[in-house]
Amino acid sequence: MSISAINVRNQFRGKVKEIIEGPVVSEIDVETPSGLVVTSVITTRSVKELGLVVGKEVIALVKSTEVSIAAL
């Protein structure tokens, strides 16, 4: 499957900045060229299958049915 086959309009190219690996799920921080950091929680198995390591170039695909906002 290619990236163009995925129905996700919000795509952020970047590099893996940090991986916090847990026994079942891991937290992945992706930093875009503009400095935006996108964080994803995925299974640790997926981290290994995707070969994710700090510095690897990736695309963060963001699809959400809800965005919550809190007042400051």
GROMACS .gro file of C-alpha atoms in nm:
model
   72
    1MET     CA    1   0.000   0.000   0.000
    2SER     CA    2   0.129   0.343  -0.087
    3ILE     CA    3   0.074   0.661   0.112
    4SER     CA    4  -0.147   0.796  -0.169
    5ALA     CA    5  -0.385   0.504  -0.107
    6ILE     CA    6  -0.463   0.630   0.246
    7ASN     CA    7  -0.758   0.866   0.291
    8VAL     CA    8  -0.588   1.108   0.532
    9ARG     CA    9  -0.560   1.473   0.438
   10ASN     CA   10  -0.345   1.590   0.731
   11GLN     CA   11   0.005   1.459   0.666
   12PHE     CA   12   0.318   1.592   0.835
   13ARG     CA   13   0.662   1.492   0.709
   14GLY     CA   14   0.928   1.484   0.975
   15LYS     CA   15   1.186   1.285   1.165
   16VAL     CA   16   1.142   1.069   1.472
   17LYS     CA   17   1.262   1.287   1.759
   18GLU     CA   18   1.200   1.054   2.053
   19ILE     CA   19   1.063   0.707   2.125
   20ILE     CA   20   0.937   0.619   2.472
   21GLU     CA   21   0.897   0.243   2.447
   22GLY     CA   22   0.664   0.053   2.675
   23PRO     CA   23   0.590  -0.318   2.699
   24VAL     CA   24   0.269  -0.288   2.493
   25VAL     CA   25   0.244   0.068   2.356
   26SER     CA   26   0.506   0.328   2.273
   27GLU     CA   27   0.499   0.707   2.237
   28ILE     CA   28   0.657   0.846   1.921
   29ASP     CA   29   0.745   1.215   1.879
   30VAL     CA   30   0.786   1.333   1.519
   31GLU     CA   31   0.938   1.676   1.455
   32THR     CA   32   0.849   1.855   1.131
   33PRO     CA   33   1.095   2.082   0.948
   34SER     CA   34   0.911   2.384   1.096
   35GLY     CA   35   0.963   2.254   1.452
   36LEU     CA   36   0.608   2.126   1.512
   37VAL     CA   37   0.609   1.808   1.721
   38VAL     CA   38   0.338   1.551   1.651
   39THR     CA   39   0.301   1.271   1.907
   40SER     CA   40   0.150   0.931   1.838
   41VAL     CA   41   0.085   0.633   2.062
   42ILE     CA   42   0.119   0.306   1.873
   43THR     CA   43   0.185  -0.054   1.966
   44THR     CA   44   0.543  -0.143   2.045
   45ARG     CA   45   0.509  -0.425   1.793
   46SER     CA   46   0.433  -0.165   1.522
   47VAL     CA   47   0.740   0.038   1.625
   48LYS     CA   48   0.955  -0.268   1.560
   49GLU     CA   49   0.776  -0.370   1.237
   50LEU     CA   50   0.811  -0.015   1.096
   51GLY     CA   51   1.178  -0.003   1.199
   52LEU     CA   52   1.127   0.325   1.383
   53VAL     CA   53   1.440   0.475   1.534
   54VAL     CA   54   1.535   0.830   1.632
   55GLY     CA   55   1.624   1.025   1.318
   56LYS     CA   56   1.420   0.811   1.075
   57GLU     CA   57   1.218   1.012   0.822
   58VAL     CA   58   0.846   0.940   0.850
   59ILE     CA   59   0.505   1.085   0.770
   60ALA     CA   60   0.262   1.144   1.057
   61LEU     CA   61  -0.091   1.081   0.928
   62VAL     CA   62  -0.354   1.259   1.137
   63LYS     CA   63  -0.721   1.165   1.109
   64SER     CA   64  -0.961   1.261   1.381
   65THR     CA   65  -1.334   1.294   1.422
   66GLU     CA   66  -1.296   1.525   1.722
   67VAL     CA   67  -1.067   1.804   1.837
   68SER     CA   68  -1.100   1.913   2.199
   69ILE     CA   69  -1.000   2.258   2.324
   70ALA     CA   70  -0.961   2.377   2.681
   71ALA     CA   71  -0.963   2.741   2.791
   72LEU     CA   72  -0.644   2.877   2.950
   0.00000   0.00000   0.00000
